[in-house]
XYZ file of N, CA and C in Angstrom:
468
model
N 22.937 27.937 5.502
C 23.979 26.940 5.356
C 23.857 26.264 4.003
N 24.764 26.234 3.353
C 25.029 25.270 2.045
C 25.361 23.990 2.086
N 24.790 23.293 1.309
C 24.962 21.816 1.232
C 25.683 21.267 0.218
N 27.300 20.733 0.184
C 27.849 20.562 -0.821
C 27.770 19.484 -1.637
N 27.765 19.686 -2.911
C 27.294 18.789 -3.751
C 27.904 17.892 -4.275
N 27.968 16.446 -3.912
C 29.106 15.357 -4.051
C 29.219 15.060 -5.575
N 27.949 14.664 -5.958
C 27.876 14.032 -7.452
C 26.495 14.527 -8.038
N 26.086 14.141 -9.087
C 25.165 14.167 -10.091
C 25.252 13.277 -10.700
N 23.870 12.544 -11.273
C 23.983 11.859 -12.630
C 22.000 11.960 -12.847
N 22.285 11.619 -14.478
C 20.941 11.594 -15.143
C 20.153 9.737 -14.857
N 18.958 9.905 -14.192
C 18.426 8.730 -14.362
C 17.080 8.745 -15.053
N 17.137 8.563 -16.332
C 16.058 8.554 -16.842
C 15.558 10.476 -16.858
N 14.149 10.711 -16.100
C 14.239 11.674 -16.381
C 14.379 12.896 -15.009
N 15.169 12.155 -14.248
C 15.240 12.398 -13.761
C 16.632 12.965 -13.076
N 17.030 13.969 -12.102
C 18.388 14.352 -11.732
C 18.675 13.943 -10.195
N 19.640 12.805 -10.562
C 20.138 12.485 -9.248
C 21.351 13.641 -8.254
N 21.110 14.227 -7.331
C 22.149 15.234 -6.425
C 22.182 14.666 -5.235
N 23.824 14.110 -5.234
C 24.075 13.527 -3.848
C 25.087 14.748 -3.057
N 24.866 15.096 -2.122
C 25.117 16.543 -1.337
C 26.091 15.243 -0.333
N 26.506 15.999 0.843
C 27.038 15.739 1.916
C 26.643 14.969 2.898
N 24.779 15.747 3.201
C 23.862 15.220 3.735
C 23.203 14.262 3.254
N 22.578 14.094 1.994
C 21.439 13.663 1.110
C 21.609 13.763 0.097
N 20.896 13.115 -0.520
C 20.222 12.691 -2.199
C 19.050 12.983 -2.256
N 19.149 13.667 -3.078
C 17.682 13.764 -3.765
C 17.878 14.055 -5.281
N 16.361 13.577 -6.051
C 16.224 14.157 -7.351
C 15.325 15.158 -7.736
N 15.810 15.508 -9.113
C 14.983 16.896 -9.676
C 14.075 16.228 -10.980
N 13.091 16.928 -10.918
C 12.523 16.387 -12.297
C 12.460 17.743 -13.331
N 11.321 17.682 -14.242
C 11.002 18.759 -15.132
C 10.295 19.504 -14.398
N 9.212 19.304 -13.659
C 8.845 20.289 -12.544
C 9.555 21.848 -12.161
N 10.375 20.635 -11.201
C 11.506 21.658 -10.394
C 12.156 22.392 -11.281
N 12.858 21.575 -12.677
C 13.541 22.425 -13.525
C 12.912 24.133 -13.936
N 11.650 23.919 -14.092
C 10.692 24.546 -14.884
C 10.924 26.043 -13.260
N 10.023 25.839 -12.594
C 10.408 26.336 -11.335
C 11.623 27.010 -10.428
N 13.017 26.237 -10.924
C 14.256 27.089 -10.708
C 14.239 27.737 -11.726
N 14.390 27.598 -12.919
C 14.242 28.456 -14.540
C 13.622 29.968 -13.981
N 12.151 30.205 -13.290
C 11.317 30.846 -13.087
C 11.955 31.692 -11.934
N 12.618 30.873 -11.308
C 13.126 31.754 -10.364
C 14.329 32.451 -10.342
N 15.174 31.557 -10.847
C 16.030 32.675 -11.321
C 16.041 33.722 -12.364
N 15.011 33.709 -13.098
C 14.774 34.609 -14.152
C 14.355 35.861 -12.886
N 12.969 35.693 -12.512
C 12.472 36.732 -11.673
C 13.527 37.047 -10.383
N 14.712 37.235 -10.034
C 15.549 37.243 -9.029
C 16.520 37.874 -9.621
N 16.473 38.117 -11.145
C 17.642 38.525 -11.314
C 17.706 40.612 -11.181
N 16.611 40.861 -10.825
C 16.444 42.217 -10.803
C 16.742 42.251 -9.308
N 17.212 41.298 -8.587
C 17.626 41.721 -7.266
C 16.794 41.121 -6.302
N 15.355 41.199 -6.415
C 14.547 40.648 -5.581
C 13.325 40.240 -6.409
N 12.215 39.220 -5.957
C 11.520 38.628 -6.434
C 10.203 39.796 -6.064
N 9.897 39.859 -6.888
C 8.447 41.259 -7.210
C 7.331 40.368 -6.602
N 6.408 41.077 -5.963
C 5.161 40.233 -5.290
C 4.410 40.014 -6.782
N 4.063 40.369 -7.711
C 3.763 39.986 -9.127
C 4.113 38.778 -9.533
N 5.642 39.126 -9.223
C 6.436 37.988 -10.761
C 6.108 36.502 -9.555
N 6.219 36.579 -8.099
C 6.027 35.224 -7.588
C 4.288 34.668 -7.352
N 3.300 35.951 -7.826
C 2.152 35.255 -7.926
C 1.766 34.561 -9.524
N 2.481 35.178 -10.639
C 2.821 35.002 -11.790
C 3.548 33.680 -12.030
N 4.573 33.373 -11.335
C 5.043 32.012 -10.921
C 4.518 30.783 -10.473
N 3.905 31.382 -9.527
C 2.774 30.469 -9.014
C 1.424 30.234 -10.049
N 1.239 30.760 -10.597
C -0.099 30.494 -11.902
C 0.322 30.089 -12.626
N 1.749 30.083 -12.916
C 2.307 29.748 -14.265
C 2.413 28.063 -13.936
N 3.175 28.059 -13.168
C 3.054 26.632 -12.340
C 1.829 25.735 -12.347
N 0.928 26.242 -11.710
C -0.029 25.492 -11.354
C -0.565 24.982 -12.747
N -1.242 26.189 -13.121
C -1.417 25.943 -14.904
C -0.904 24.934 -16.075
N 0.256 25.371 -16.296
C 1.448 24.352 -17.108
C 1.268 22.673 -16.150
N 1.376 22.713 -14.719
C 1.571 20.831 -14.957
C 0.158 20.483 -13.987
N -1.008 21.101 -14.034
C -2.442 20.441 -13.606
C -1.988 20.627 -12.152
N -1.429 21.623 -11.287
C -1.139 21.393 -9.932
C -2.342 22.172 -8.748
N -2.602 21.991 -7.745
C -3.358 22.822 -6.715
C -2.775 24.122 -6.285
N -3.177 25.280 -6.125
C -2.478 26.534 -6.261
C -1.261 26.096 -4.538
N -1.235 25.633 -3.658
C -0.776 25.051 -2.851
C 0.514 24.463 -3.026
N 0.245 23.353 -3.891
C 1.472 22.515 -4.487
C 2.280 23.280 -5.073
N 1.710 24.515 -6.112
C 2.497 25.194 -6.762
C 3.104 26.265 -6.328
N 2.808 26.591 -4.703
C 3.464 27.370 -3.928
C 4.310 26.499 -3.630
N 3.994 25.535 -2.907
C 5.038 25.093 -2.455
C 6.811 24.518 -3.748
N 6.405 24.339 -5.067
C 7.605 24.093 -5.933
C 8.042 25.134 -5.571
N 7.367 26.331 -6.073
C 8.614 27.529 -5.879
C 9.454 28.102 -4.687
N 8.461 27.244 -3.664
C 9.567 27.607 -2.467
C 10.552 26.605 -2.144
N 10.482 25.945 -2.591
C 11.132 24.542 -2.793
C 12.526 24.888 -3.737
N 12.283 25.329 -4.480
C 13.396 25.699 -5.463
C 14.004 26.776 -5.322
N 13.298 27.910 -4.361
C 14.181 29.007 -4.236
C 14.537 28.998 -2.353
N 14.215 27.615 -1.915
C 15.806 27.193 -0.883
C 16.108 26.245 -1.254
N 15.962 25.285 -2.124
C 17.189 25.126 -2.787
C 18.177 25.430 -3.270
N 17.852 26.615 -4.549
C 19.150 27.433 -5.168
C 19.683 28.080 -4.420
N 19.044 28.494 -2.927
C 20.246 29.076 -1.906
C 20.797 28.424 -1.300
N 20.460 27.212 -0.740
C 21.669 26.208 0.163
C 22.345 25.312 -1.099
N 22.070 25.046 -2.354
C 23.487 25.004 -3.578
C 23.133 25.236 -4.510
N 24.318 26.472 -4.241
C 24.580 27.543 -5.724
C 24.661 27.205 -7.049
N 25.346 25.910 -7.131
C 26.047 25.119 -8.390
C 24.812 24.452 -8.716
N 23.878 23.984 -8.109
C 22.530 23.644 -8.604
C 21.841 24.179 -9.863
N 22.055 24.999 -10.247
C 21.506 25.988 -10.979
C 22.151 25.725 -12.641
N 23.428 25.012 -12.710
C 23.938 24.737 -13.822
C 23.965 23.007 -13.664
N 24.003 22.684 -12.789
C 23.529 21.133 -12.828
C 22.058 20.704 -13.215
N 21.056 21.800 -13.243
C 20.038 21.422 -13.821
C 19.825 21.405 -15.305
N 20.657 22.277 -16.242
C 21.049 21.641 -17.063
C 20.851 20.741 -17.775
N 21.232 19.673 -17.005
C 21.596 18.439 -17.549
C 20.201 17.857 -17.820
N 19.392 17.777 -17.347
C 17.817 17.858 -17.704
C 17.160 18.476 -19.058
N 18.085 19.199 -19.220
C 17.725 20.173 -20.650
C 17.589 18.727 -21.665
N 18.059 17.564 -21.953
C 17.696 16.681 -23.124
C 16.875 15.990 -22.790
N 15.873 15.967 -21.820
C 14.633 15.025 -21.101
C 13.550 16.189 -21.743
N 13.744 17.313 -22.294
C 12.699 18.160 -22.528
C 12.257 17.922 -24.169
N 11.045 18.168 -24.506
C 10.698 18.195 -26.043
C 10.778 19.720 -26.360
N 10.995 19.873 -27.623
C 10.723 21.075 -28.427
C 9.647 21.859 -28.067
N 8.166 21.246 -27.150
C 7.526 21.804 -27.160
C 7.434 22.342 -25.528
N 8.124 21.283 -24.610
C 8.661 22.073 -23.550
C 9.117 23.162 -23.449
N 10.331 22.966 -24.269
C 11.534 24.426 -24.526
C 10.279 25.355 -24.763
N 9.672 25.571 -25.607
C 9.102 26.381 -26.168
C 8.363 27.235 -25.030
N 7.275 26.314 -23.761
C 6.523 26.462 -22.995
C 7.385 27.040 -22.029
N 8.300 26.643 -21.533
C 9.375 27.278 -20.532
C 9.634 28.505 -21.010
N 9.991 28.826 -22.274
C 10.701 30.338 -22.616
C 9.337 31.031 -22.553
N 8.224 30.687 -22.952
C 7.049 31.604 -22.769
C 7.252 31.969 -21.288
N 7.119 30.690 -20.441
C 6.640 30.903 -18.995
C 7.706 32.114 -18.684
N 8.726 32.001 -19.065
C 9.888 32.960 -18.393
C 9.907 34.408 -19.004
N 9.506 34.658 -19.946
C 8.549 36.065 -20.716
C 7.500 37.000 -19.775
N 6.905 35.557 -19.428
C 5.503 36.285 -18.702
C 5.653 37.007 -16.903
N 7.374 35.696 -16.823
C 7.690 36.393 -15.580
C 8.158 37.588 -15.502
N 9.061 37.619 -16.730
C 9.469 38.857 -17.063
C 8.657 40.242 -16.748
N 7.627 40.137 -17.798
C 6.622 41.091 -17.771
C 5.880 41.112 -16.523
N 5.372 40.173 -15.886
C 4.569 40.426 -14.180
C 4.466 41.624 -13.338
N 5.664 42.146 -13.519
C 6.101 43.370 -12.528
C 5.551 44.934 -13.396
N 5.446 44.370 -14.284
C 5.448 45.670 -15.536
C 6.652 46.290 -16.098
N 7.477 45.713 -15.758
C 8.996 46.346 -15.859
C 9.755 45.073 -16.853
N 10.562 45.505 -17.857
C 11.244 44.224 -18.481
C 12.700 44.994 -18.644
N 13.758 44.902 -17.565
C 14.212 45.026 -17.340
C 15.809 44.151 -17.485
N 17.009 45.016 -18.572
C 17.934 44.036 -18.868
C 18.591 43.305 -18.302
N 18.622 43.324 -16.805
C 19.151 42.234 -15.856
C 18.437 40.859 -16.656
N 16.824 41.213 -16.241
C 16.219 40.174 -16.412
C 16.237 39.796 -17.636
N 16.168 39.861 -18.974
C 16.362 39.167 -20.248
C 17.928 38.877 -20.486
N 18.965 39.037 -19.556
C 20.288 38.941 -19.785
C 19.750 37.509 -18.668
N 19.468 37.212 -17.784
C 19.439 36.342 -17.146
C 18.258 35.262 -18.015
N 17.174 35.738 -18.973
C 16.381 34.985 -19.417
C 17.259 34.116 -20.459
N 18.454 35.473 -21.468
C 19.240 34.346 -22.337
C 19.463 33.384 -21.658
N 20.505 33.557 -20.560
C 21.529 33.025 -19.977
C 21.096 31.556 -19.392
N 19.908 31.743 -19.115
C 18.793 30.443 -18.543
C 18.555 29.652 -20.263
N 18.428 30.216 -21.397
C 18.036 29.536 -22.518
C 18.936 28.880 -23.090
N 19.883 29.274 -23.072
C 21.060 28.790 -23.745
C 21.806 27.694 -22.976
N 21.530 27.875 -21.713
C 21.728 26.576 -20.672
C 21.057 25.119 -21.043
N 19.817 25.662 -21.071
C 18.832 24.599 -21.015
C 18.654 24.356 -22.984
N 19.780 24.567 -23.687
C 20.141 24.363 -24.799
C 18.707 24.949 -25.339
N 18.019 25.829 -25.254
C 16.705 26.391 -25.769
C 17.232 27.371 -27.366
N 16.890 27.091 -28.460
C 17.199 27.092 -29.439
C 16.827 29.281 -29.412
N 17.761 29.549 -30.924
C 16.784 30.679 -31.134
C 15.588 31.026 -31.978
N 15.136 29.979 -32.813
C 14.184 29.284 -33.119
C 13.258 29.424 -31.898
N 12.997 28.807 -30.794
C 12.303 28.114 -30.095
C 12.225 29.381 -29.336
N 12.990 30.290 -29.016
C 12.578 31.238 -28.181
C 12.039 32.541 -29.060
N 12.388 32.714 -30.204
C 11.434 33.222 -31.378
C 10.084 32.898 -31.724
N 9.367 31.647 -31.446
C 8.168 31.046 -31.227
C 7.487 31.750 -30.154
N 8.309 31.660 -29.036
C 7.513 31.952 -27.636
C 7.514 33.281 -27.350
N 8.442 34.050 -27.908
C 7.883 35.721 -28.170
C 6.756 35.730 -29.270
N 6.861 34.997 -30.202
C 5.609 35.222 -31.033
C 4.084 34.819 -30.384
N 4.415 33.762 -29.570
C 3.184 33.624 -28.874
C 2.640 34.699 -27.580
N 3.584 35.086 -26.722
C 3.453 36.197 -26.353
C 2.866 37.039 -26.632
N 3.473 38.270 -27.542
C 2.844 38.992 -27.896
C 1.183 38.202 -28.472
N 1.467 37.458 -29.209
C -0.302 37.309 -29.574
C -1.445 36.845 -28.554
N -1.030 36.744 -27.561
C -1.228 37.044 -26.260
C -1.958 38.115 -25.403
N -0.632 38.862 -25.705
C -0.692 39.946 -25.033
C -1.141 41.344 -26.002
N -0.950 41.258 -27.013
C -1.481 42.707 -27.967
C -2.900 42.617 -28.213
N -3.523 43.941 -27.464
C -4.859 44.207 -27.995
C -5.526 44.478 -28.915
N -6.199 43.692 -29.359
C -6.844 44.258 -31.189
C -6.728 42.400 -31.581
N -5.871 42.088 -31.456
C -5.088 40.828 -32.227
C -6.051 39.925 -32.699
């Protein structure tokens, strides 16, 4: 069942969503976490990789218990199924982020990429599509492939 979404507004740094039922808000967390999930979802289904990859990425990036950081991502992926439009209302969160956020998010969403072993153009058509939302520069996502790879290439 979907929950329709009355209003939105920015408080601070936070995202107010008043539904039918309820209100609730989103922070950078959650943002970070739907980002992740819809990146890894866009090949159709979520790879047992890319959601343990999610989950580390999580925990890692904001100091969380591997627990807590299960639980964001399940948190966010029933959310984005009971409202759809959620997903471009988070968004609006995109100017609560620093340069060095952006930066950390487009990595995180790289690494989901890669998890499965497969990098697959659904998924970097859905990685733009998530960057350019969240106003993520091409600058800034040129950084986070550079960090990547130096990362990830052996010898380096």
């Amino acid at each position: 069942m979907t929950d329709e979404i009355v209003s939105s507004r920015l408080e601070g740094t936070k995202l107010i969503i008043e539904t039918t039922g309820t209100t609730r808000s989103y922070d950078s967390r959650f943002l970070v976490a739907a980002l992740l999930v819809f990146v890894a979802r866009s090949s159709g289904e979520i790879e047992p990789e890319e959601s343990a990859k999610m989950i580390e990425l999580i925990r890692d990036h904001f100091h969380l218990q591997t627990a807590e950081s299960l639980e964001l991502i399940t948190t966010a992926m029933a959310e984005l199924a009971e409202k759809p439009t959620l997903e471009v209302l988070l968004s609006d969160l995109a100017p609560t982020l620093s340069d060095g956020d952006r930066e950390d998010i487009a990595l995180m969403g790289l690494k989901v990429i890669a998890a499965d072993g497969r990098r697959e153009v659904a998924e970097m058509e859905q990685f733009n599509q998530a960057m350019q939302r969240l106003d993520i520069s091409p600058e800034i996502v040129h950084r986070a492939f550079d960090r990547y790879f130096a990362e990830t290439m052996p010898g380096e």
